[in-house]
Structure formats: structure tokens, C-alpha cells
Coordinates of C-alpha atoms in Angstrom, one line a residue:
Chain M
X4 CA -33.2 -9.8 -24.1
X5 CA -35.8 -12.5 -23.5
X6 CA -34.6 -14.9 -26.0
X7 CA -30.9 -15.2 -25.5
X8 CA -29.2 -17.0 -28.3
X9 CA -28.3 -20.6 -27.3
X10 CA -24.6 -20.6 -26.2
X11 CA -23.8 -23.5 -28.7
X12 CA -24.6 -21.3 -31.6
X13 CA -21.5 -19.2 -31.5
X14 CA -19.2 -22.2 -32.0
X15 CA -21.2 -23.5 -34.9
X16 CA -21.3 -20.1 -36.5
X17 CA -17.5 -19.8 -36.6
X18 CA -17.2 -23.2 -38.2
X19 CA -19.7 -22.1 -41.0
X20 CA -17.6 -19.0 -41.6
X21 CA -14.4 -21.1 -42.0
X22 CA -16.2 -23.2 -44.7
X23 CA -17.4 -20.2 -46.5
X24 CA -14.4 -17.8 -46.7
X25 CA -11.0 -18.8 -48.1
X26 CA -8.1 -16.5 -48.2
X27 CA -6.6 -15.4 -51.6
X28 CA -3.4 -17.3 -52.4
X29 CA -0.2 -15.6 -52.1
X30 CA 2.1 -16.4 -54.9
X31 CA 4.5 -13.2 -54.2
X32 CA 5.4 -14.7 -50.7
X33 CA 6.4 -18.0 -52.2
X34 CA 8.5 -16.3 -54.8
X35 CA 10.1 -14.2 -52.0
X36 CA 10.6 -17.4 -50.0
X37 CA 12.6 -19.0 -52.8
X38 CA 14.5 -15.9 -53.7
X39 CA 15.7 -15.6 -50.0
X40 CA 16.3 -19.2 -49.6
X41 CA 18.5 -19.1 -52.7
X42 CA 20.4 -16.1 -51.5
X43 CA 21.0 -17.8 -48.0
X44 CA 22.2 -21.0 -49.5
X45 CA 24.7 -19.2 -51.9
X46 CA 26.1 -17.1 -49.1
X47 CA 26.6 -20.1 -46.9
X48 CA 28.1 -22.0 -49.7
X49 CA 30.7 -19.2 -50.4
X50 CA 31.6 -19.2 -46.7
X51 CA 31.7 -22.9 -46.0
X52 CA 33.8 -24.2 -48.9
X53 CA 36.2 -20.9 -48.5
X54 CA 39.7 -22.5 -48.0
X55 CA 40.7 -19.5 -45.9
X56 CA 38.2 -20.5 -43.3
X57 CA 39.7 -23.2 -41.1
X58 CA 36.6 -25.3 -39.9
X59 CA 39.0 -27.7 -38.4
X60 CA 40.3 -25.1 -36.1
X61 CA 36.8 -23.9 -35.3
X62 CA 35.9 -27.6 -34.3
X63 CA 39.1 -28.0 -32.3
X64 CA 38.5 -24.9 -30.2
X65 CA 34.8 -24.9 -29.8
X66 CA 34.9 -26.9 -26.7
X67 CA 38.4 -26.1 -25.6
X68 CA 38.9 -25.8 -21.9
X69 CA 40.1 -22.2 -22.1
X70 CA 37.2 -21.1 -24.3
X71 CA 34.7 -22.9 -21.9
X72 CA 36.3 -21.0 -18.9
X73 CA 35.8 -17.7 -20.7
X74 CA 32.3 -18.7 -21.5
X75 CA 31.7 -19.3 -17.8
X76 CA 33.1 -15.9 -17.0
X77 CA 30.9 -14.3 -19.6
X78 CA 27.8 -16.0 -18.0
X79 CA 28.8 -14.9 -14.6
X80 CA 29.4 -11.3 -15.7
X81 CA 26.2 -11.1 -17.4
X82 CA 24.1 -12.6 -14.6
X83 CA 25.7 -10.7 -11.7
X84 CA 25.8 -7.3 -13.4
X85 CA 22.2 -7.7 -14.6
X86 CA 20.9 -8.6 -11.1
X87 CA 22.8 -5.7 -9.6
X88 CA 21.6 -3.6 -12.4
X89 CA 18.0 -4.4 -11.6
X90 CA 18.4 -3.6 -8.0
X91 CA 20.1 -0.2 -8.8
X92 CA 17.4 0.3 -11.4
X93 CA 14.5 -0.2 -9.1
X94 CA 16.0 1.9 -6.4
X95 CA 17.0 4.7 -8.8
X96 CA 13.5 4.7 -10.5
X97 CA 11.8 4.9 -7.2
X98 CA 14.1 7.8 -6.1
X99 CA 13.2 9.6 -9.4
X100 CA 9.6 9.4 -8.8
X101 CA 9.8 10.4 -5.1
X102 CA 8.6 13.6 -3.6
X103 CA 11.9 14.5 -2.3
X104 CA 13.8 16.9 -4.6
X105 CA 17.1 15.6 -3.1
X106 CA 16.4 12.0 -4.2
X107 CA 15.1 13.1 -7.5
X108 CA 18.2 15.1 -8.3
X109 CA 20.5 12.4 -7.1
X110 CA 18.8 9.9 -9.2
X111 CA 18.7 12.2 -12.2
X112 CA 22.5 12.8 -11.9
X113 CA 23.2 9.3 -11.7
X114 CA 21.2 8.3 -14.8
X115 CA 22.7 11.5 -16.6
X116 CA 26.3 10.6 -15.9
X117 CA 26.4 6.8 -16.4
X118 CA 24.1 6.8 -19.4
X119 CA 26.0 9.8 -20.8
X120 CA 29.6 8.5 -20.8
X121 CA 30.7 5.5 -22.8
X122 CA 30.7 2.2 -21.2
X123 CA 34.2 1.6 -22.5
X124 CA 35.5 4.7 -20.7
X125 CA 33.7 3.5 -17.5
X126 CA 35.3 0.1 -17.7
X127 CA 38.7 1.5 -18.1
X128 CA 38.2 4.0 -15.4
X129 CA 37.1 1.4 -12.8
X130 CA 40.2 -0.8 -13.8
X131 CA 42.5 2.1 -13.2
X132 CA 40.8 3.3 -10.1
X133 CA 44.2 2.9 -8.3
X134 CA 45.5 5.9 -10.2
X135 CA 43.0 8.1 -8.5
X136 CA 42.5 6.3 -5.2
X137 CA 45.7 4.1 -4.5
X138 CA 44.0 3.0 -1.2
X139 CA 40.5 2.4 -0.2
X140 CA 39.6 2.5 3.3
X141 CA 36.6 2.6 5.7
X142 CA 36.9 5.1 8.6
X143 CA 36.3 8.7 9.4
X144 CA 36.0 10.9 6.4
X145 CA 38.4 13.8 5.6
X146 CA 41.7 12.0 6.6
X147 CA 40.4 10.8 10.0
X148 CA 41.5 7.5 11.4
X149 CA 40.9 4.5 9.2
X150 CA 39.4 1.2 10.4
X151 CA 40.2 -1.0 7.5
X152 CA 42.1 -0.4 4.3
X153 CA 43.0 -2.1 1.1
X154 CA 45.5 -1.5 -1.7
X155 CA 43.3 -0.6 -4.8
X156 CA 45.3 -2.7 -7.0
X157 CA 44.6 -5.9 -5.1
X158 CA 41.0 -5.1 -4.6
X159 CA 40.1 -4.1 -8.2
X160 CA 40.9 -7.1 -10.3
X161 CA 39.8 -7.3 -13.9
X162 CA 36.7 -9.2 -12.9
X163 CA 35.7 -6.7 -10.1
X164 CA 36.3 -3.7 -12.4
X165 CA 34.2 -5.4 -15.1
X166 CA 31.4 -6.1 -12.6
X167 CA 31.6 -2.5 -11.3
X168 CA 31.4 -0.9 -14.7
X169 CA 28.7 -3.3 -16.1
X170 CA 26.3 -3.1 -13.3
X171 CA 26.5 0.6 -12.6
X172 CA 26.0 1.3 -16.3
X173 CA 23.2 -1.2 -16.5
X174 CA 21.6 0.3 -13.4
X175 CA 21.2 3.5 -15.1
X176 CA 19.4 2.0 -18.2
X177 CA 17.3 -0.3 -16.0
X178 CA 16.2 2.8 -13.9
X179 CA 14.7 4.2 -16.9
X180 CA 12.9 1.1 -17.9
X181 CA 11.6 0.5 -14.4
X182 CA 10.5 4.1 -14.1
X183 CA 8.4 3.8 -17.4
X184 CA 6.9 0.5 -16.0
X185 CA 5.8 2.2 -12.7
X186 CA 4.4 5.2 -14.6
X187 CA 2.4 2.8 -16.8
X188 CA 0.3 1.7 -13.7
X189 CA -3.0 3.4 -13.1
X190 CA -2.4 6.0 -10.3
X191 CA -5.9 4.7 -9.2
X192 CA -4.1 1.5 -8.1
X193 CA -2.0 3.4 -5.5
X194 CA -5.1 5.2 -4.2
X195 CA -6.9 1.9 -3.8
X196 CA -3.9 0.5 -1.9
X197 CA -3.6 3.7 0.2
X198 CA -7.3 3.4 1.1
X199 CA -6.7 0.0 2.5
X200 CA -4.0 1.6 4.7
X201 CA -1.0 0.1 2.8
X202 CA 2.4 1.8 3.2
X203 CA 4.2 3.2 0.2
X204 CA 6.6 0.3 0.2
X205 CA 3.7 -2.2 0.4
X206 CA 1.9 -0.4 -2.5
X207 CA 5.2 -0.5 -4.6
X208 CA 5.9 -4.1 -3.9
X209 CA 2.3 -5.7 -3.9
X210 CA 0.5 -3.4 -6.2
X211 CA 2.6 -1.3 -8.6
X212 CA 5.6 -3.4 -9.3
X213 CA 3.8 -6.7 -10.3
X214 CA 1.7 -4.7 -12.7
X215 CA 4.7 -2.8 -14.0
X216 CA 6.3 -6.1 -14.9
X217 CA 4.2 -6.4 -18.0
X218 CA 5.9 -3.1 -19.4
X219 CA 9.3 -3.8 -17.9
X220 CA 9.9 -7.3 -19.2
X221 CA 10.1 -6.9 -23.0
X222 CA 12.8 -4.1 -22.8
X223 CA 14.5 -5.9 -19.8
X224 CA 14.8 -8.9 -22.2
X225 CA 16.4 -6.8 -24.8
X226 CA 18.9 -5.4 -22.0
X227 CA 19.8 -8.9 -20.9
X228 CA 20.6 -10.1 -24.6
X229 CA 22.5 -6.9 -25.1
X230 CA 24.4 -7.4 -21.8
X231 CA 25.5 -10.9 -22.9
X232 CA 27.3 -9.4 -25.8
X233 CA 28.3 -6.1 -24.1
X234 CA 30.5 -8.2 -21.7
X235 CA 32.9 -8.6 -24.5
X236 CA 34.0 -5.1 -24.0
X237 CA 35.8 -6.3 -20.9
X238 CA 38.5 -7.9 -22.9
X239 CA 40.0 -4.3 -22.8
X240 CA 40.7 -4.8 -19.2
X241 CA 41.7 -8.3 -19.1
X242 CA 38.3 -9.5 -17.9
X243 CA 39.1 -13.1 -18.8
X244 CA 35.7 -13.5 -20.5
X245 CA 34.9 -15.4 -23.7
X246 CA 36.1 -12.5 -26.0
X247 CA 39.3 -12.1 -24.0
X248 CA 40.3 -15.7 -24.1
X249 CA 39.5 -16.0 -27.8
X250 CA 41.7 -13.0 -28.3
X251 CA 44.5 -14.3 -26.3
X252 CA 44.3 -17.6 -28.3
X253 CA 44.2 -15.8 -31.8
X254 CA 47.1 -13.6 -30.9
X255 CA 49.1 -16.7 -30.2
X256 CA 48.1 -18.9 -33.3
X257 CA 46.9 -16.1 -35.7
X258 CA 43.7 -18.0 -36.4
X259 CA 41.7 -14.7 -36.0
X260 CA 38.5 -15.7 -38.1
X261 CA 38.2 -19.2 -36.8
X262 CA 38.4 -18.1 -33.2
X263 CA 35.8 -15.2 -33.8
X264 CA 33.5 -17.8 -35.2
X265 CA 34.0 -20.1 -32.1
X266 CA 33.1 -17.1 -29.9
X267 CA 30.2 -16.0 -32.2
X268 CA 28.8 -19.5 -32.0
X269 CA 28.8 -19.3 -28.2
X270 CA 27.4 -15.8 -28.1
X271 CA 24.5 -17.0 -30.4
X272 CA 23.8 -20.0 -28.2
X273 CA 23.7 -17.7 -25.1
X274 CA 21.4 -15.2 -26.9
X275 CA 19.1 -17.8 -28.3
X276 CA 18.6 -19.4 -24.9
X277 CA 17.9 -15.8 -23.5
X278 CA 15.4 -15.0 -26.1
X279 CA 13.5 -18.4 -25.6
X280 CA 13.4 -17.5 -21.9
X281 CA 12.3 -14.0 -22.6
X282 CA 9.3 -15.2 -24.6
X283 CA 8.4 -17.7 -22.0
X284 CA 8.4 -15.0 -19.3
X285 CA 6.5 -12.6 -21.5
X286 CA 3.8 -15.1 -22.0
X287 CA 3.7 -15.7 -18.2
X288 CA 3.1 -12.0 -17.5
X289 CA 1.0 -11.0 -20.5
X290 CA -0.3 -13.9 -22.4
X291 CA -2.4 -11.7 -24.8
X292 CA 0.4 -9.5 -25.9
X293 CA 3.4 -11.9 -26.2
X294 CA 4.2 -12.9 -29.8
X295 CA 3.2 -16.4 -30.9
X296 CA 5.9 -19.0 -31.3
X297 CA 8.2 -18.7 -34.5
X298 CA 6.9 -21.7 -36.3
X299 CA 3.3 -20.3 -35.9
X300 CA 4.3 -17.1 -37.3
X301 CA 6.1 -18.5 -40.3
X302 CA 3.1 -20.9 -41.0
X303 CA 0.7 -18.1 -40.6
X304 CA 2.5 -15.9 -43.0
X305 CA 2.6 -18.6 -45.7
X306 CA -0.9 -20.1 -45.4
X307 CA -3.4 -18.2 -47.7
X308 CA -5.3 -15.4 -46.3
X309 CA -4.8 -15.8 -42.5
X310 CA -2.5 -14.0 -40.1
X311 CA -1.0 -15.9 -37.2
X312 CA -3.7 -16.9 -34.6
X313 CA -3.4 -14.7 -31.7
X314 CA -3.6 -16.4 -28.3
X315 CA -5.9 -13.5 -27.0
X316 CA -8.5 -14.4 -29.4
X317 CA -8.4 -18.0 -28.6
X318 CA -8.6 -17.1 -24.9
X319 CA -11.6 -14.8 -25.4
X320 CA -13.4 -17.5 -27.5
X321 CA -12.7 -19.9 -24.6
X322 CA -14.4 -17.5 -22.1
X323 CA -17.4 -16.8 -24.4
X324 CA -19.7 -19.7 -23.5
X325 CA -19.4 -18.9 -19.7
X326 CA -20.3 -15.3 -20.4
X327 CA -23.4 -16.1 -22.5
X328 CA -24.6 -18.6 -19.8
X329 CA -24.3 -15.8 -17.2
X330 CA -26.2 -13.4 -19.5
X331 CA -29.0 -15.9 -20.1
X332 CA -29.5 -16.5 -16.4
X333 CA -29.6 -12.9 -15.8
X334 CA -32.2 -12.2 -18.5
X335 CA -34.2 -15.1 -17.2
X336 CA -34.0 -13.4 -13.7
X337 CA -35.2 -10.1 -15.2
X338 CA -38.0 -11.9 -17.2
X339 CA -39.3 -13.3 -13.9
X340 CA -39.2 -9.8 -12.4
X341 CA -41.3 -8.5 -15.3
X342 CA -43.9 -11.2 -15.0
X343 CA -44.4 -10.6 -11.3
Chain H
X2 CA -38.4 -0.6 0.8
X3 CA -37.8 2.8 2.5
X4 CA -35.7 4.4 5.1
X5 CA -37.9 3.2 7.9
X6 CA -36.5 -0.2 7.5
X7 CA -32.9 0.8 8.2
X8 CA -31.4 1.0 11.7
X9 CA -32.4 4.4 13.1
X10 CA -29.3 6.7 13.3
X11 CA -28.0 7.2 16.7
X12 CA -26.5 10.4 18.2
X13 CA -22.9 9.3 17.8
X14 CA -21.1 11.5 15.3
X15 CA -18.9 9.4 13.0
X16 CA -17.8 12.1 10.5
X17 CA -17.8 15.8 10.9
X18 CA -16.3 18.4 8.6
X19 CA -16.0 22.1 9.7
X20 CA -15.0 24.9 7.3
X21 CA -13.1 22.6 5.0
X22 CA -11.3 24.5 2.2
X23 CA -9.3 23.2 -0.6
X24 CA -7.7 24.9 -3.7
X25 CA -6.1 23.5 -6.7
X26 CA -3.7 26.4 -7.7
X27 CA -6.0 29.4 -8.3
X28 CA -9.2 27.5 -8.3
X29 CA -11.0 27.1 -4.9
X30 CA -12.8 23.6 -5.2
X31 CA -14.0 23.6 -1.6
X32 CA -15.0 26.9 0.0
X33 CA -15.8 26.1 3.6
X34 CA -17.8 22.8 3.9
X35 CA -19.6 21.9 7.0
X36 CA -21.2 18.5 7.3
X37 CA -22.0 16.0 9.9
X38 CA -22.7 12.3 9.5
X39 CA -24.0 10.1 12.5
X40 CA -23.6 6.4 13.1
X41 CA -25.7 4.3 10.8
X42 CA -26.6 7.3 8.6
X43 CA -26.6 7.4 4.8
X44 CA -25.5 10.7 3.3
X45 CA -25.8 11.3 -0.4
X46 CA -24.0 14.0 -2.0
X47 CA -25.4 15.3 -5.3
X48 CA -24.5 18.0 -7.6
X49 CA -23.3 18.9 -10.9
X50 CA -19.8 17.7 -12.1
X51 CA -17.0 19.9 -11.0
X52 CA -18.8 20.9 -7.9
X53 CA -16.3 19.5 -5.6
X54 CA -18.2 16.4 -4.4
X55 CA -15.5 13.9 -5.2
X56 CA -12.7 16.2 -3.9
X57 CA -14.5 16.4 -0.6
X58 CA -15.0 12.7 -0.3
X59 CA -11.4 12.1 -1.1
X60 CA -10.5 14.5 1.8
X61 CA -12.4 12.5 4.2
X62 CA -9.6 9.7 4.1
X63 CA -6.8 12.2 3.4
X64 CA -6.3 11.1 -0.3
X65 CA -6.4 14.9 -0.7
X66 CA -4.8 17.4 1.7
X67 CA -6.9 20.3 2.9
X68 CA -5.8 23.9 3.2
X69 CA -8.2 24.9 6.0
X70 CA -10.8 23.6 8.3
X71 CA -11.0 20.3 10.0
X72 CA -12.3 16.7 9.3
X73 CA -13.0 14.5 12.2
X74 CA -13.8 10.6 11.8
X75 CA -14.6 8.7 14.9
X76 CA -13.7 11.8 16.9
X77 CA -10.2 12.0 15.5
X78 CA -8.8 14.6 13.2
X79 CA -8.1 13.0 9.9
X80 CA -4.7 13.4 8.5
X81 CA -3.7 16.3 10.8
X82 CA -2.8 16.8 14.3
X83 CA -2.8 20.1 16.6
X84 CA 0.6 21.7 16.3
X85 CA 1.7 24.8 18.2
X86 CA -0.8 27.4 19.3
X87 CA -4.0 29.1 18.0
X88 CA -5.4 25.9 16.6
X89 CA -2.8 25.4 14.0
X90 CA -2.5 21.8 12.4
X91 CA 0.2 19.9 10.8
X92 CA 0.1 16.7 8.9
X93 CA 0.3 13.4 10.8
X94 CA 3.0 10.8 10.5
X95 CA 2.4 8.5 7.5
X96 CA 1.9 5.5 9.9
X97 CA -0.9 7.3 11.8
X98 CA -2.6 8.4 8.5
X99 CA -2.4 4.7 7.4
X100 CA -4.1 3.6 10.6
X101 CA -6.8 6.1 10.2
X102 CA -7.4 5.0 6.6
X103 CA -7.9 1.2 7.7
X104 CA -11.1 2.3 9.4
X105 CA -12.6 4.2 6.5
X106 CA -13.5 2.1 3.5
X107 CA -13.5 3.6 0.0
X108 CA -15.2 2.5 -3.2
X109 CA -14.0 4.2 -6.4
X110 CA -15.8 5.1 -9.6
X111 CA -13.4 3.0 -11.7
X112 CA -13.2 0.1 -9.2
X113 CA -9.4 0.0 -9.0
X114 CA -9.3 -3.7 -8.2
X115 CA -5.8 -5.1 -8.3
X116 CA -5.9 -6.9 -11.7
X117 CA -3.2 -9.3 -10.9
X118 CA -5.2 -10.8 -8.0
X119 CA -8.4 -12.9 -8.1
X120 CA -11.6 -11.6 -6.5
X121 CA -10.8 -13.6 -3.2
X122 CA -7.2 -12.4 -3.1
X123 CA -8.4 -8.7 -3.7
X124 CA -10.7 -9.0 -0.7
X125 CA -8.0 -10.6 1.6
X126 CA -5.2 -8.2 0.4
X127 CA -6.0 -5.5 3.4
X128 CA -6.6 -7.8 6.3
X129 CA -3.5 -10.1 5.6
X130 CA -1.1 -7.5 4.4
X131 CA -2.1 -4.5 6.5
X132 CA -3.7 -6.0 9.6
X133 CA -1.5 -9.2 9.4
X134 CA -4.4 -11.4 10.3
X135 CA -4.0 -15.2 9.8
X136 CA -4.8 -16.4 6.3
X137 CA -7.4 -18.9 7.2
X138 CA -9.4 -16.7 9.3
X139 CA -9.3 -13.9 6.7
X140 CA -10.1 -16.3 4.0
X141 CA -13.2 -17.5 5.5
X142 CA -14.3 -14.0 6.3
X143 CA -13.5 -12.9 2.6
X144 CA -15.7 -15.8 1.3
X145 CA -18.5 -14.6 3.6
X146 CA -18.2 -11.0 2.1
X147 CA -18.1 -12.2 -1.5
X148 CA -21.3 -14.2 -0.6
X149 CA -22.9 -11.1 0.8
X150 CA -22.2 -9.3 -2.5
X151 CA -23.6 -12.3 -4.4
X152 CA -20.2 -13.4 -5.9
X153 CA -19.4 -16.5 -3.9
X154 CA -19.0 -18.5 -7.2
X155 CA -16.6 -15.7 -8.7
X156 CA -14.0 -15.9 -5.9
X157 CA -11.2 -17.4 -8.2
X158 CA -11.9 -15.0 -11.1
X159 CA -9.6 -12.2 -12.1
X160 CA -11.0 -8.8 -12.3
X161 CA -10.7 -8.8 -16.2
X162 CA -13.0 -11.8 -16.2
X163 CA -15.7 -10.0 -14.3
X164 CA -18.2 -7.6 -15.6
X165 CA -18.2 -3.9 -14.3
X166 CA -20.9 -4.5 -11.9
X167 CA -19.2 -7.8 -10.5
X168 CA -15.9 -5.8 -10.1
X169 CA -17.6 -3.0 -8.2
X170 CA -19.3 -5.5 -5.8
X171 CA -15.7 -7.2 -5.3
X172 CA -14.4 -3.6 -4.5
X173 CA -17.2 -3.0 -2.0
X174 CA -16.4 -6.5 -0.4
X175 CA -12.7 -5.5 -0.4
X176 CA -13.4 -2.3 1.5
X177 CA -15.8 -4.1 3.9
X178 CA -13.0 -6.6 4.7
X179 CA -11.2 -3.9 6.8
X180 CA -14.3 -3.7 9.0
X181 CA -14.6 0.0 8.4
X182 CA -16.7 2.3 10.6
X183 CA -17.5 4.6 7.6
X184 CA -17.8 3.7 3.9
X185 CA -17.1 6.3 1.2
X186 CA -18.6 5.7 -2.3
X187 CA -17.2 7.8 -5.1
X188 CA -19.8 7.7 -7.8
X189 CA -19.9 3.9 -7.6
X190 CA -22.1 3.4 -10.7
X191 CA -21.0 6.0 -13.0
X192 CA -18.5 3.8 -14.9
X193 CA -21.1 1.0 -15.4
X194 CA -23.2 -0.1 -18.2
X195 CA -26.8 0.9 -17.4
X196 CA -27.9 -2.7 -16.9
X197 CA -25.4 -3.3 -14.4
X198 CA -26.1 -0.3 -12.2
X199 CA -28.9 -2.1 -10.3
X200 CA -26.8 -4.9 -8.8
X201 CA -24.4 -2.5 -7.3
X202 CA -27.1 -0.2 -5.8
X203 CA -28.7 -3.3 -4.5
X204 CA -25.6 -4.3 -2.5
X205 CA -25.4 -0.7 -1.2
X206 CA -29.0 -0.8 -0.2
X207 CA -28.5 -3.9 1.6
X208 CA -25.3 -2.4 3.3
X209 CA -27.3 0.7 4.3
X210 CA -30.0 -1.5 5.9
X211 CA -27.3 -3.4 7.9
X212 CA -26.5 0.0 9.7
X213 CA -23.3 0.9 7.8
X214 CA -22.5 4.6 8.0
X215 CA -22.2 5.7 4.4
X216 CA -21.3 8.8 2.5
X217 CA -22.3 8.3 -1.2
X218 CA -21.4 10.8 -4.1
X219 CA -23.8 9.8 -6.7
X220 CA -25.9 10.7 -9.7
X221 CA -28.4 8.1 -9.0
X222 CA -31.3 10.2 -7.8
X223 CA -33.6 7.2 -7.4
X224 CA -31.0 5.6 -5.0
X225 CA -30.6 8.9 -3.0
X226 CA -34.3 9.4 -2.7
X227 CA -34.9 5.9 -1.6
X228 CA -31.8 5.0 0.6
X229 CA -30.5 8.3 1.9
X230 CA -31.2 9.6 5.4
X231 CA -30.0 13.0 4.2
X232 CA -29.1 14.6 1.0
X233 CA -26.6 17.3 0.4
X234 CA -26.7 19.4 -2.7
X235 CA -23.3 20.9 -3.6
X236 CA -22.5 23.5 -6.3
X237 CA -19.3 25.5 -7.0
X238 CA -17.5 24.0 -3.9
X239 CA -20.2 24.9 -1.4
X240 CA -23.0 23.1 0.2
X241 CA -26.1 24.9 -1.3
X242 CA -28.9 22.8 0.3
X243 CA -29.1 19.9 2.8
X244 CA -32.1 17.9 4.2
X245 CA -34.0 14.8 4.1
X246 CA -34.7 13.4 0.6
X247 CA -38.1 14.4 0.7
X248 CA -37.2 18.0 1.4
X249 CA -34.5 18.3 -1.1
X250 CA -36.1 16.4 -4.0
X251 CA -39.8 17.5 -3.7
X252 CA -39.4 21.0 -2.1
X253 CA -36.0 22.3 -3.0
X254 CA -35.6 25.8 -1.5
X255 CA -32.9 27.2 -3.8
X256 CA -32.9 28.1 -7.4
X257 CA -29.7 26.2 -8.1
X258 CA -31.0 23.0 -6.6
X259 CA -34.1 23.4 -8.6
X260 CA -32.3 24.0 -11.8
X261 CA -30.0 20.8 -11.2
X262 CA -32.8 18.7 -10.3
X263 CA -34.8 19.6 -13.4
X264 CA -31.8 18.6 -15.6
X265 CA -31.5 15.1 -13.9
X266 CA -34.9 14.0 -12.9

């Protein structure tokens, strides 16, 4: 206690360790890399030189105006239904955790129904809503006078039906994710907020949700990427998305594989952007737990002995000197006290 | 060094509990508690774990509901209001309960600082969000409070970057920022490494000397003996013995008090 180690020593010590200890070589990994590379090249070669695969058609349609319009619809559908899904998800999650049995049951029924029936069925149902309710109106319930009314067929276009189906379904999944996030926050946090006189809403928005984000973000990223591709289901209700327009094109020119490749390339572009964004957001909310960048993981696996360096360890090491300084001043203080 | 330095307690009753009962299912955890704390007084509650000390403390700001009896802080029934005839009570509106809690500071065993906010932001949270005071004014007061608990240089640190003792001192500053008339401490040093206990008790001692009314549930007998104006010994949900520290620690009248003290002193 009286003789704290000089702070500089920790750094020097680590360097010494690095000099002394070398990891064992990993020949197995290198063999695996070569085998995998060979398989990948061979597979790519069989596809690329395949005369049945019309790359010129792929190139022709990749940036075609019709395809790009479909791509834009896909992006719109994904973003809007994901945002609406989050809003529904938060509301339903809070309902599920409320004291009121009415709210809990309502929320439970919602999740049960919309998670329990296929999305495809829901999409077709919304698109055909007119069969059940030919007219949609606002007014007094039970056949009272109506204020406004619309024909269902004009109101529910393919796009609107797609949005309804996707958001309501997404809300059911998001509610479970948000609920798990909220429940992961220490109940003491709510009590701390309550003891300051905060209302339940304030506690939720200022204390609980910001902390729940750490748990919510990774599965949310999953949901978002999944949503990008799930939008292709709306092709059954003429949703005019990327998949629908690709289908329309290949039904006319019979270039099925080529147009599926065009669509797939765009889906891959979208999901790649989304995963990069996901990792950035994860790092923002929880620097310690986010996976390190891909190139670092690959290098870390191939270099002898060492795993990929974790950002958490680096962070702690950076904080180390400060702590030891603090400790040394403290022990100096206690030493003073003792001499007195 | 002793209680003589503290502001002498006045006659004004800040906290009074009468016949407070509370049960968790079959188990009666509080079986009729009577207590009174006057302005400027420091009351330490001691007793074995499971004796209901913490539950009682949590009833004082209505974090726990009670089944019978009444608790008054600043002359106002906490959490309940008279309803109907024959002294019946019902729970107050949530907004009224919040207003009552604003004036009762609470410090938890496990700190419960908001981990996503810095020390300064933690201290500012109550006044800015609940009382809607202007930021500038709140910030200078928050810095004053951090200085008072010896952490002026840690204002921009996040709780994870602070030691347990520092976190607890920030938590005390956070509670003080609401200008409470009563401070409740729920085993404030029980989650700390032994070498960090002293700094937290030091801050609490200064607070006691400044005349703050405090109820402290604690296992720190040295602190209770030195700082408390009165000590209450609880066992199995009841107050077994109450009196000045000198009485309770040096001349306990009950066997159970003696047995407890012999295990902890």
C-alpha cells in the first residue's frame, strides 16, 4: 500500500511479455484457407463460364429504370414498415409490462395473432380487405351516421396493403425484442428515477429505454436485414417492389435466372449497407461488446497464437494509468494519516 | 468529532411513522412500527438482515406500499390520503406521490446511478427533468454538490469509470440536488470494498453536521455510534429498542439487542 508500483511499469511489462511469448504456428488454418479458396474459385468458375447464364442480360438490366424504381419501392417499404414496426413494438412492449391486465391481455393477443399467422396470409388478407369491408368509414359505430367513407378498393392499393401487412407483423416481433430489452435493465434504475420524482413515462424514455438499446440493437439489426428481403413477399399482391418488377420482366422475356441475379445483387447491396450500419450503431451503444471489424477478425484468426484484439481490453488498458495515479495519491494520503 | 458538533435537533417532526404494517404474502415483514425523526436529527436503524429495516425505509418514500398504519413526512401522509370515514386511507394520485418523493432523497445500497449519463448529468437529471429548472443554474449547483462530495474533477466521468465509493458519493450528490428535507440511506456502504467505505461515511458525516435530517439503515456500528442522534434496533419486523447511541451500544436493555451487538461489534 505504501509503495505503489510506478504507473509507467505496467506498459513496459506488457511489452516484455510480447517479446517473450510467441504463439504456435497454425498450419491447419492455412490448409483450410487454401482448400476453401480452391472450392470458391471452382464454384465461381462453373457459374461464370456457364453459357446458360446470360451475363449480358444481367448487365443490361442491373441499372434498368424499371428495376431501379422497384428498388426504390423496396427501400421505402422497408424503412416505413420498420419505423412503424418500432413504434408499435415499443407501445406493445410497454403494454405487456404494464400493471393493467387489460393492456397486458390486449398486447398478448396482438403478438399471439400476428406472430402466429404467416406474413404471406396477412399480406393477401390486407390486399383483399374489400371482400370483408367494401367500405371504410369514420362515424358512429353499429351502423350509425358516417362522417367520411372510402371505397376499400381505392384506399387499399398494393403499396398500402404491403405497408399494413409488413408493419403490423413487424410490430409483433419488435414488441418481443423491446420487451426483452426493457426487462434487461436493472429494476433499481426505475426506483432511482422514481425516488427523484420522475413519472413512469420519463423513467421509460430517459432511464430505461436508453439502457435497453444495448440489448435491443443487435436483434433489431437482424430484423431490419430480414425486412429488406421479406419485402419480396409483396410480389404476390402487386407491391411493385424490386422482386415484383423483376418477375414482370422475366415473365415477358423468360430471362428468369438473369433477372433473379439482378435482384439478388441489389438485395446483397442493401443488406451489406445495412450490416455496416448495424455494426457502427452497435459500437456506438456498446463499444465493448460489438464485434471487431471483419479484416481484424480475419487477420486475428490467421496470425499465430493470438485471437483478435478486443476493443474492450484496449479501452481498459487506456484507463489503467489514470486509475493507478488515483490509487497512488490515495495511498499517499493514508500514509500521511498514519504518520500523523 | 461527536454529536455535540451537529446542529441541535429542533422540535419540528420531519418524519413520523405510526403502526406501520407490511406483509409480503404470508410473511409479515413490518409488524407495527412507530418512529419519529425531528428536523436535523440523524436516526440510524440497525439490526440483522431480514429484520425489515430496508423495507421500512422504502415505505418512507412509497417505493413500497404499506398495509396499515400511517407515515407522515413534513406533516403530510406519504403515498396515501384520507378516504371515506373511520380513518380509512387510499393511495394518492401518481402525480402527488411524485411531488412527495421530490422532497425525500434516497441513496441505494447499489448506487443505481444512470450508467448512460456522466456524474454531472446524473446530478442534473432530477432538477432539470423533474423540476424543469434552467440548465445553467442547475449545472452550477450540480458542480457545487460534486465539489462538496469531493468529486469536482470527476464531473465528466461515466459511472463505469468511477470506483464504488465515488459512485456512491455521486449518488448522494444526485439526491441532494433535489433539495430534500429528508435523506434516506439504504445500507449505503454495504456494496463497497472495505477501503472505500470511509470516503462515503465521511461525506455522510459532513452532511449530518450541516443539519440534514437523515435516516440511515446501516451495518456500520462505528458510524452509528459516532454520528447518530438516536439508534433504533429492529428485529423480525419490530422495533426492539431505541435510544441514544450510548444507551443502545453500551447498555442495551434487551437480550436480542445484546445478542446482535455481540456478533457485530
